[in-house]
Short mmCIF file of C-alpha atoms in Angstrom, two decimals:
data_model
loop_
_atom_site.label_atom_id
_atom_site.label_comp_id
_atom_site.label_asym_id
_atom_site.label_seq_id
_atom_site.Cartn_x
_atom_site.Cartn_y
_atom_site.Cartn_z
CA MET A 1 -37.67 -38.02 20.98
CA PRO A 2 -34.04 -37.33 22.16
CA VAL A 3 -32.44 -34.11 21.19
CA PRO A 4 -29.38 -34.44 19.06
CA VAL A 5 -26.27 -33.28 20.71
CA PRO A 6 -25.41 -29.95 18.82
CA GLN A 7 -21.61 -30.04 17.27
CA PRO A 8 -19.60 -27.31 18.37
CA CYS A 9 -18.31 -25.22 15.35
CA SER A 10 -14.55 -24.58 14.61
CA ALA A 11 -14.15 -21.18 16.26
CA PRO A 12 -10.92 -20.09 17.80
CA ALA A 13 -10.79 -20.85 21.50
CA ALA A 14 -10.09 -17.16 22.09
CA GLU A 15 -13.41 -16.56 20.55
CA ASN A 16 -15.14 -18.94 22.69
CA SER A 17 -14.05 -17.51 25.86
CA SER A 18 -14.56 -13.86 25.38
CA GLY A 19 -17.99 -11.95 25.56
CA ALA A 20 -20.77 -12.35 27.96
CA GLY A 21 -22.19 -15.59 28.26
CA LEU A 22 -25.74 -16.88 27.94
CA THR A 23 -27.39 -19.60 29.96
CA LEU A 24 -30.07 -21.83 28.13
CA LEU A 25 -32.48 -23.99 29.97
CA VAL A 26 -33.21 -27.00 27.78
CA ILE A 27 -36.63 -28.93 28.79
CA GLU A 28 -36.91 -32.20 26.96
CA ASP A 29 -37.74 -35.74 27.93
CA ASP A 30 -34.18 -37.37 27.48
CA PRO A 31 -33.53 -40.17 30.19
CA ALA A 32 -30.18 -40.65 28.54
CA GLY A 33 -28.88 -37.27 29.04
CA THR A 34 -28.58 -35.93 25.42
CA PHE A 35 -27.61 -32.53 26.36
CA THR A 36 -24.65 -33.36 28.65
CA ALA A 37 -22.11 -30.85 27.21
CA PRO A 38 -21.29 -28.18 30.02
CA GLU A 39 -20.83 -25.49 27.30
CA LEU A 40 -21.69 -24.84 23.80
CA SER A 41 -19.33 -22.71 21.57
CA ALA A 42 -21.17 -19.92 20.01
CA ALA A 43 -20.68 -18.56 16.78
CA ALA A 44 -20.50 -14.93 18.20
CA GLY A 45 -17.73 -15.88 20.41
CA ALA A 46 -19.74 -15.88 23.81
CA ARG A 47 -20.42 -19.13 25.62
CA VAL A 48 -23.83 -20.56 26.07
CA ARG A 49 -24.09 -22.45 29.55
CA ILE A 50 -26.69 -25.31 29.38
CA ARG A 51 -29.07 -26.50 32.24
CA ALA A 52 -31.05 -29.53 31.36
CA ALA A 53 -34.60 -30.34 32.83
CA ARG A 54 -36.58 -33.64 31.99
CA ASN A 55 -39.94 -32.33 33.05
CA LEU A 56 -41.85 -29.22 34.23
CA THR A 57 -41.46 -29.84 37.87
CA GLU A 58 -37.60 -29.90 37.47
CA ALA A 59 -37.76 -26.89 35.06
CA GLY A 60 -39.39 -24.87 37.69
CA ARG A 61 -36.48 -25.41 40.16
CA LEU A 62 -33.85 -24.64 37.59
CA LEU A 63 -35.70 -21.63 36.45
CA THR A 64 -33.45 -18.73 38.06
CA ASP A 65 -33.22 -14.89 37.04
CA ASP A 66 -30.06 -15.91 35.39
CA VAL A 67 -31.38 -17.97 32.79
CA ASP A 68 -31.46 -16.23 29.13
CA CYS A 69 -33.64 -18.52 27.15
CA ILE A 70 -35.54 -21.61 27.22
CA LEU A 71 -35.33 -24.46 24.58
CA LEU A 72 -38.63 -26.38 24.87
CA ASP A 73 -39.13 -29.74 23.23
CA LEU A 74 -42.76 -29.50 22.16
CA ALA A 75 -42.72 -33.42 22.15
CA LEU A 76 -42.50 -33.50 25.90
CA PRO A 77 -45.64 -34.98 27.39
CA ALA A 78 -47.81 -32.52 28.96
CA GLY A 79 -47.72 -33.08 32.84
CA ALA A 80 -50.48 -32.22 35.26
CA GLU A 81 -49.06 -28.78 35.79
CA ALA A 82 -49.59 -28.17 32.03
CA ARG A 83 -52.98 -29.81 31.21
CA GLY A 84 -55.09 -26.94 33.04
CA ASP A 85 -53.10 -24.13 30.83
CA GLY A 86 -54.15 -25.71 27.31
CA GLU A 87 -57.23 -27.68 28.10
CA GLY A 88 -58.39 -29.04 24.71
CA GLU A 89 -55.06 -28.72 22.92
CA GLU A 90 -52.34 -31.15 22.18
CA ASP A 91 -49.59 -31.60 24.72
CA GLY A 92 -47.04 -29.43 23.03
CA LEU A 93 -49.01 -26.23 23.03
CA ALA A 94 -50.24 -27.11 26.54
CA THR A 95 -46.67 -27.46 27.89
CA LEU A 96 -45.62 -24.23 25.97
CA LYS A 97 -48.49 -22.26 27.65
CA HIS A 98 -47.51 -23.57 31.12
CA VAL A 99 -43.80 -22.40 30.27
CA LEU A 100 -44.91 -19.05 29.21
CA ARG A 101 -47.00 -18.69 32.42
CA ILE A 102 -44.16 -19.56 34.77
CA ALA A 103 -41.39 -17.50 32.83
CA PRO A 104 -43.17 -14.35 31.35
CA ARG A 105 -39.85 -12.48 31.17
CA HIS A 106 -37.93 -15.43 29.49
CA ALA A 107 -37.15 -15.97 25.88
CA VAL A 108 -38.70 -19.15 24.77
CA LEU A 109 -37.69 -21.32 21.56
CA ALA A 110 -39.91 -24.10 20.69
CA LEU A 111 -38.12 -27.42 19.43
CA THR A 112 -40.07 -29.64 16.97
CA ALA A 113 -39.58 -32.19 14.05
CA GLU A 114 -39.24 -31.07 10.38
CA ASP A 115 -42.60 -32.52 9.31
CA ASP A 116 -44.56 -30.30 11.99
CA ALA A 117 -44.12 -27.02 10.60
CA GLU A 118 -47.96 -26.13 11.49
CA LEU A 119 -47.17 -26.81 15.35
CA ALA A 120 -43.94 -24.58 15.11
CA ALA A 121 -45.91 -21.62 13.85
CA GLU A 122 -48.57 -22.17 16.13
CA ALA A 123 -46.20 -22.14 18.94
CA VAL A 124 -44.77 -18.53 17.69
CA ARG A 125 -48.35 -17.56 17.64
CA VAL A 126 -49.00 -18.61 21.30
CA GLY A 127 -45.81 -16.79 22.68
CA ALA A 128 -42.84 -18.47 21.66
CA GLN A 129 -40.13 -16.20 20.28
CA ASP A 130 -39.03 -18.38 17.40
CA TYR A 131 -38.96 -22.32 16.65
CA LEU A 132 -36.16 -24.74 15.60
CA PHE A 133 -36.35 -28.15 13.61
CA ARG A 134 -34.59 -30.92 15.20
CA GLY A 135 -32.89 -32.21 12.09
CA GLU A 136 -31.26 -28.86 11.52
CA LEU A 137 -30.17 -28.08 14.85
CA ASP A 138 -26.47 -27.27 15.08
CA SER A 139 -24.32 -25.10 17.30
CA ARG A 140 -24.15 -22.05 14.90
CA LEU A 141 -27.85 -22.21 14.38
CA LEU A 142 -28.73 -22.52 18.03
CA SER A 143 -26.29 -19.64 19.02
CA ARG A 144 -27.94 -17.35 16.49
CA ALA A 145 -31.56 -18.44 17.49
CA ILE A 146 -30.96 -17.98 21.38
CA ARG A 147 -29.51 -14.53 20.62
CA TYR A 148 -32.27 -13.57 18.36
CA ALA A 149 -34.93 -14.75 20.82
CA VAL A 150 -33.42 -13.13 23.62
CA GLU A 151 -33.21 -9.69 21.70
CA ARG A 152 -36.74 -10.39 20.57
CA LYS A 153 -37.96 -10.90 24.03
CA ARG A 154 -36.34 -7.57 25.48
CA ALA A 155 -37.91 -5.74 22.45
CA ASP A 156 -41.26 -7.14 23.39
CA VAL A 157 -41.14 -6.35 27.01
CA ALA A 158 -39.84 -2.82 26.31
CA GLN A 159 -42.81 -2.23 23.80
CA HIS A 160 -45.18 -3.88 26.21
CA GLN A 161 -43.91 -1.62 29.03
CA LEU A 162 -43.95 1.52 26.77
CA THR A 163 -47.37 0.69 25.60
CA GLU A 164 -48.44 0.22 29.24
CA SER A 165 -46.99 3.51 30.31
CA ARG A 166 -48.41 5.41 27.55
CA LEU A 167 -52.05 4.05 28.49
CA ARG A 168 -51.33 4.96 32.16
CA ALA A 169 -50.20 8.35 31.18
CA GLN A 170 -53.24 8.90 29.10
CA GLU A 171 -55.62 7.68 31.99
CA ASN A 172 -53.97 10.10 34.24
CA ALA A 173 -54.12 12.82 31.82
CA ARG A 174 -57.85 12.12 31.52
CA LEU A 175 -58.40 12.00 35.16
CA GLU A 176 -56.53 14.95 36.02
CA ARG A 177 -58.10 17.06 33.37
CA GLY A 178 -61.55 15.93 34.90
CA LEU A 179 -60.38 17.05 38.13
CA LEU A 180 -59.48 20.64 37.10
CA PRO A 181 -62.32 23.05 38.04
CA THR A 182 -65.04 24.40 35.64
CA PRO A 183 -66.13 27.86 37.03
CA LEU A 184 -69.81 28.37 37.68
CA LEU A 185 -70.35 31.92 36.93
CA ASP A 186 -73.69 32.14 35.01
CA GLY A 187 -75.32 35.21 35.35
CA SER A 188 -72.42 37.26 36.49
CA ASP A 189 -70.84 40.22 34.43
CA LEU A 190 -67.15 39.31 35.94
CA ARG A 191 -64.88 37.89 33.29
CA PHE A 192 -62.70 34.89 34.49
CA ALA A 193 -59.20 33.71 33.20
CA ALA A 194 -56.92 31.22 34.88
CA ARG A 195 -53.48 29.70 34.32
CA TYR A 196 -52.34 26.51 35.89
CA ARG A 197 -48.80 24.92 35.62
CA PRO A 198 -47.91 21.77 38.04
CA GLY A 199 -44.30 21.63 39.34
CA ARG A 200 -44.30 17.85 38.42
CA SER A 201 -42.97 16.61 35.18
CA ARG A 202 -45.37 15.12 32.99
CA ALA A 203 -48.40 15.93 35.35
CA LEU A 204 -51.46 17.88 34.62
CA LEU A 205 -52.18 18.46 38.59
CA GLY A 206 -50.13 19.66 41.52
CA GLY A 207 -50.86 20.67 44.98
CA ASP A 208 -52.26 24.15 43.94
CA PHE A 209 -55.84 24.44 43.42
CA TYR A 210 -58.52 27.05 42.85
CA ASP A 211 -62.20 27.56 41.99
CA THR A 212 -64.85 30.21 41.39
CA VAL A 213 -68.73 29.82 41.84
CA ARG A 214 -71.79 32.31 41.99
CA THR A 215 -74.28 31.44 44.63
CA PRO A 216 -78.06 32.21 43.93
CA ASP A 217 -77.93 35.71 45.73
CA GLY A 218 -75.65 36.86 43.08
CA THR A 219 -72.38 36.70 45.07
CA VAL A 220 -69.41 35.57 43.31
CA HIS A 221 -66.87 33.37 45.33
CA ALA A 222 -63.35 32.90 44.39
CA MET A 223 -60.61 30.65 46.06
CA ILE A 224 -56.99 29.88 45.38
CA GLY A 225 -54.85 27.45 47.87
CA ASP A 226 -51.80 25.49 48.04
CA VAL A 227 -51.09 22.17 49.70
CA CYS A 228 -47.43 21.90 51.01
CA GLY A 229 -45.54 19.41 48.66
CA HIS A 230 -45.49 18.76 44.98
CA GLY A 231 -46.22 14.85 44.73
CA PRO A 232 -49.40 13.03 43.76
CA ASP A 233 -50.82 12.63 47.46
CA GLU A 234 -50.74 16.74 47.76
CA ALA A 235 -52.43 16.96 44.48
CA ALA A 236 -55.29 14.47 45.42
CA LEU A 237 -55.54 16.53 48.70
CA GLY A 238 -55.76 19.79 46.73
CA VAL A 239 -58.61 18.36 44.91
CA GLU A 240 -60.56 17.33 47.96
CA LEU A 241 -60.23 20.78 49.65
CA ARG A 242 -61.38 22.25 46.30
CA ILE A 243 -64.48 20.11 46.06
CA ALA A 244 -65.19 20.52 49.91
CA TRP A 245 -65.03 24.48 49.45
CA ARG A 246 -67.41 24.21 46.43
CA ALA A 247 -69.89 22.20 48.58
CA LEU A 248 -69.54 24.09 51.47
CA THR A 249 -69.94 27.75 49.66
CA LEU A 250 -72.95 26.51 47.71
CA ALA A 251 -74.31 25.34 51.26
CA GLY A 252 -73.89 29.09 52.35
CA LEU A 253 -70.77 28.83 54.40
CA CYS A 254 -68.55 31.72 54.27
CA GLY A 255 -65.18 33.49 56.00
CA ASP A 256 -64.21 31.73 59.34
CA GLU A 257 -66.94 29.11 59.51
CA LEU A 258 -66.14 27.68 55.93
CA LEU A 259 -62.28 27.93 56.70
CA SER A 260 -62.77 26.05 60.02
CA THR A 261 -64.72 23.33 58.49
CA LEU A 262 -62.00 23.07 55.85
CA GLN A 263 -59.50 22.59 58.12
CA GLU A 264 -61.34 19.67 59.69
CA VAL A 265 -61.49 18.11 56.23
CA LEU A 266 -57.77 18.60 55.96
CA GLU A 267 -57.06 17.06 59.17
CA HIS A 268 -59.20 14.05 58.47
CA GLU A 269 -57.63 13.50 54.88
CA ARG A 270 -53.74 14.31 55.15
CA GLN A 271 -51.52 11.47 55.67
CA SER A 272 -49.22 13.28 57.97
CA GLU A 273 -49.86 16.02 60.78
CA GLU A 274 -46.87 17.93 59.22
CA ILE A 275 -49.29 18.75 56.05
CA PHE A 276 -50.68 21.95 55.85
CA ALA A 277 -52.45 24.19 53.16
CA THR A 278 -52.49 27.97 52.51
CA LEU A 279 -55.75 29.36 51.30
CA CYS A 280 -57.26 32.85 50.18
CA THR A 281 -61.00 33.34 49.71
CA VAL A 282 -62.82 36.30 48.31
CA ASP A 283 -66.49 36.67 48.17
CA ILE A 284 -67.55 39.72 45.83
CA ALA A 285 -70.85 41.27 46.44
CA PRO A 286 -73.38 41.11 43.61
CA ASP A 287 -72.97 44.93 42.71
CA GLY A 288 -69.28 43.93 42.26
CA ARG A 289 -68.02 46.99 44.19
CA ARG A 290 -66.95 45.53 47.37
CA ALA A 291 -65.69 42.06 48.74
CA GLY A 292 -64.89 40.11 51.64
CA LEU A 293 -61.19 38.81 51.88
CA CYS A 294 -60.03 36.01 54.29
CA LEU A 295 -56.38 34.85 54.06
CA ALA A 296 -55.19 31.48 55.81
CA GLY A 297 -51.49 31.80 55.40
CA HIS A 298 -51.51 32.81 51.94
CA PRO A 299 -50.17 35.80 49.84
CA ALA A 300 -52.62 38.92 49.35
CA PRO A 301 -54.44 39.20 46.16
CA LEU A 302 -53.34 42.02 43.72
CA ILE A 303 -55.95 44.62 42.59
CA ALA A 304 -55.45 46.79 39.69
CA ARG A 305 -58.27 49.65 39.61
CA HIS A 306 -59.30 51.80 36.55
CA GLY A 307 -56.70 54.21 36.04
CA ARG A 308 -54.42 53.37 39.02
CA ALA A 309 -51.54 51.20 39.40
CA ALA A 310 -51.61 47.74 40.79
CA GLN A 311 -51.34 47.03 44.53
CA LEU A 312 -51.77 44.24 47.07
CA LEU A 313 -54.96 44.28 49.05
CA PRO A 314 -54.53 44.34 52.83
CA TYR A 315 -52.87 41.42 54.57
CA GLU A 316 -52.35 42.26 58.18
CA ASP A 317 -55.49 40.63 59.41
CA GLY A 318 -54.84 37.12 57.94
CA GLY A 319 -54.99 34.04 59.85
CA PRO A 320 -52.58 30.93 60.00
CA ALA A 321 -52.37 28.14 57.16
CA LEU A 322 -55.11 25.33 57.40
CA GLY A 323 -53.76 22.46 59.62
CA LEU A 324 -51.19 24.35 61.78
CA LEU A 325 -53.33 25.56 64.78
CA PRO A 326 -56.32 23.37 66.00
CA ARG A 327 -58.70 26.15 67.14
CA ALA A 328 -57.41 28.99 64.79
CA ARG A 329 -59.82 31.87 63.54
CA TRP A 330 -59.76 33.54 60.03
CA PRO A 331 -60.95 37.22 60.27
CA ARG A 332 -62.82 38.32 57.22
CA ARG A 333 -61.75 41.72 56.09
CA GLN A 334 -64.09 44.13 54.05
CA VAL A 335 -62.35 45.78 51.01
CA GLU A 336 -63.77 48.20 48.53
CA LEU A 337 -63.04 47.30 44.88
CA GLY A 338 -64.76 50.19 42.92
CA GLY A 339 -66.37 50.23 39.57
CA SER A 340 -63.65 48.76 37.02
CA TRP A 341 -61.13 46.59 38.50
CA SER A 342 -58.96 43.46 37.95
CA LEU A 343 -58.22 41.11 40.92
CA MET A 344 -55.54 38.50 40.35
CA MET A 345 -55.31 35.68 42.92
CA TYR A 346 -52.08 33.33 42.73
CA THR A 347 -49.93 30.79 44.62
CA ASP A 348 -46.44 31.35 45.83
CA GLY A 349 -45.01 29.42 42.83
CA LEU A 350 -45.53 32.67 40.99
CA ILE A 351 -43.36 34.93 43.32
CA GLU A 352 -40.72 32.32 44.48
CA GLY A 353 -38.87 32.00 41.00
CA ARG A 354 -35.52 33.35 41.00
CA VAL A 355 -34.32 36.25 39.38
CA GLY A 356 -31.12 35.89 37.21
CA ASP A 357 -28.42 33.59 38.23
CA GLY A 358 -28.31 34.53 42.08
CA THR A 359 -30.54 33.50 44.72
CA ARG A 360 -32.75 36.58 44.75
CA ARG A 361 -36.47 35.91 44.48
CA LEU A 362 -39.07 37.68 42.37
CA GLY A 363 -41.16 38.41 45.51
CA GLN A 364 -44.32 40.23 45.67
CA ASP A 365 -42.85 43.86 45.02
CA GLY A 366 -41.19 42.15 41.95
CA MET A 367 -44.37 40.60 40.87
CA VAL A 368 -46.48 43.88 41.38
CA ALA A 369 -44.03 45.67 39.22
CA MET A 370 -44.06 43.28 36.54
CA VAL A 371 -47.79 43.31 36.31
CA ASN A 372 -47.81 47.05 36.19
CA ARG A 373 -45.47 47.04 33.16
CA GLN A 374 -47.77 44.54 31.43
CA LEU A 375 -50.86 46.54 32.32
CA ALA A 376 -49.12 49.42 30.80
CA GLU A 377 -48.64 47.39 27.67
CA GLY A 378 -52.18 46.81 27.42
CA LEU A 379 -52.36 43.39 28.34
CA THR A 380 -55.62 42.15 30.06
CA GLY A 381 -57.34 38.55 30.77
CA GLU A 382 -55.74 35.74 29.26
CA GLU A 383 -52.98 37.57 27.79
CA LEU A 384 -51.99 39.27 31.00
CA LEU A 385 -51.88 35.91 32.83
CA GLU A 386 -50.03 34.18 29.76
CA ALA A 387 -47.41 37.00 29.85
CA ALA A 388 -46.89 36.83 33.59
CA VAL A 389 -46.35 33.21 33.79
CA ALA A 390 -43.93 33.38 30.70
CA GLN A 391 -41.94 36.34 32.02
CA VAL A 392 -41.55 34.37 35.37
CA ARG A 393 -40.18 31.38 33.79
CA GLU A 394 -37.97 33.62 31.83
CA LEU A 395 -36.58 35.56 34.79
CA ASN A 396 -36.05 31.99 36.67
CA GLY A 397 -33.89 30.86 33.69
CA GLY A 398 -36.20 27.90 32.91
CA GLU A 399 -39.02 25.75 34.26
CA LEU A 400 -40.41 26.59 37.71
CA THR A 401 -39.90 23.92 40.31
CA ASP A 402 -42.94 24.67 42.13
CA ASP A 403 -46.74 24.64 41.16
CA VAL A 404 -48.10 27.86 39.80
CA ALA A 405 -51.62 28.71 39.84
CA VAL A 406 -53.29 32.17 38.82
CA LEU A 407 -56.72 33.46 38.65
CA LEU A 408 -57.90 36.65 37.41
CA LEU A 409 -61.41 38.10 37.71
CA ASP A 410 -62.20 41.44 35.71
CA ARG A 411 -65.13 43.97 35.99
CA ASP A 412 -65.78 46.76 33.41
CA GLU A 413 -68.34 48.95 35.24
CA ASP A 414 -69.48 50.31 31.82
CA ALA A 415 -70.03 47.17 30.16
CA ALA A 416 -71.85 45.87 33.25
CA ARG A 417 -74.39 48.90 32.88
CA SER A 418 -74.96 47.92 29.40
CA VAL A 419 -75.88 44.51 30.04
CA HIS A 420 -79.67 43.92 29.72
CA ILE A 421 -81.06 41.82 32.68
CA PRO A 422 -84.60 41.04 32.18
CA ARG A 423 -87.10 41.48 34.95
CA PRO A 424 -88.98 38.30 35.82
CA ARG A 425 -92.53 38.94 33.99
CA PRO A 426 -95.66 39.02 36.39
CA ALA A 427 -97.79 36.00 36.36
CA SER A 428 -100.88 36.12 33.96
CA PRO A 429 -104.07 36.03 36.01
CA ALA A 430 -105.97 32.86 35.82
CA ARG A 431 -108.89 32.90 33.17
CA ALA A 432 -112.34 33.14 34.40
CA GLN A 433 -114.13 29.95 34.25
CA ARG A 434 -116.70 29.79 31.41
CA PRO A 435 -120.01 29.21 32.47
CA PRO A 436 -121.70 26.04 31.45
CA LEU A 437 -123.52 25.96 27.98
#
């Protein structure tokens, strides 16, 4: 059925030429060229440019990015292109579904007869932004309908993108939360605390990584590391190195042998030869009084012994960062911990924050002084780490741009002595067999 020519409204010429124009693609079977007007005066003052297509093939050629809205005559016979999209449905809905498929980001208006309100409502349910009846079509109504359809489509697209973004963020959060380590310290008298703050906004995981496990011989192994860079690729590599470290540690590797193997993992998994990672590993003896320390280009841990000020552990014998030298070695240094102590391992994000408005950094000396003040205030464990990270942010004047990871292990010798560890019970002797009756 031919589409009637909308009659222009009596708007002033100045209104018709002002404002941004809209482009309308009309798809209708009108061999006589019913829509021949080059412009349609809009009640809002903007111009509506019209393109006409007599079938879906022609519409596909005219459907360009500058088209704002499509007016589809539901009486248009469904061609071969549309029959596969709406199999088992009448031609109007099959054609509409085809248009929606080839123009997913365009607003669509459905045009139908006044006595076919059910089809019009079904068209909106299928995906059209609105519908128009042929007998009520005029320039003012068409202009208003076009603008409404365009704005509704924009709102629908924005809402869809927002929903997808939220779902993606929730999925990423679940994934990243699952990749954060769970310490394996069953049977140990050491207390564990950690704080983790990625530098990337809206992220849970950065290039810093840490882990703590207790092996069957009673040794507690702790590690903290930092992959250079701050993006998702660095975060993924950090997770790979952490998992590899846990597997190698549980397999019995330690010291130079473990770090050499980790370097091989890094070299195979990194995307560029310029990527490297710093690492600090500590293996604490079962009695808790001594430990082995390996440094691979990483800041030395901080130790606070009972009744003494906190200080850095020796770091002169450290080796290079992983990934820098192909045949590097990482000596393991023996350190005495004492009876009661707190050992803090950290990444450089904690010490590279600025102090005040200048360019001065906190540094290791500033961190040691800060921690000693907090220890003097009686802070320990989780409270100590929370206060340390909060003060570093405060000194920096806002959020830190680098990832921050801090790990704290505590041992109280008096508490350790009071812990009752049951000895294994001797096996009961086998019962003598009773003689047969």
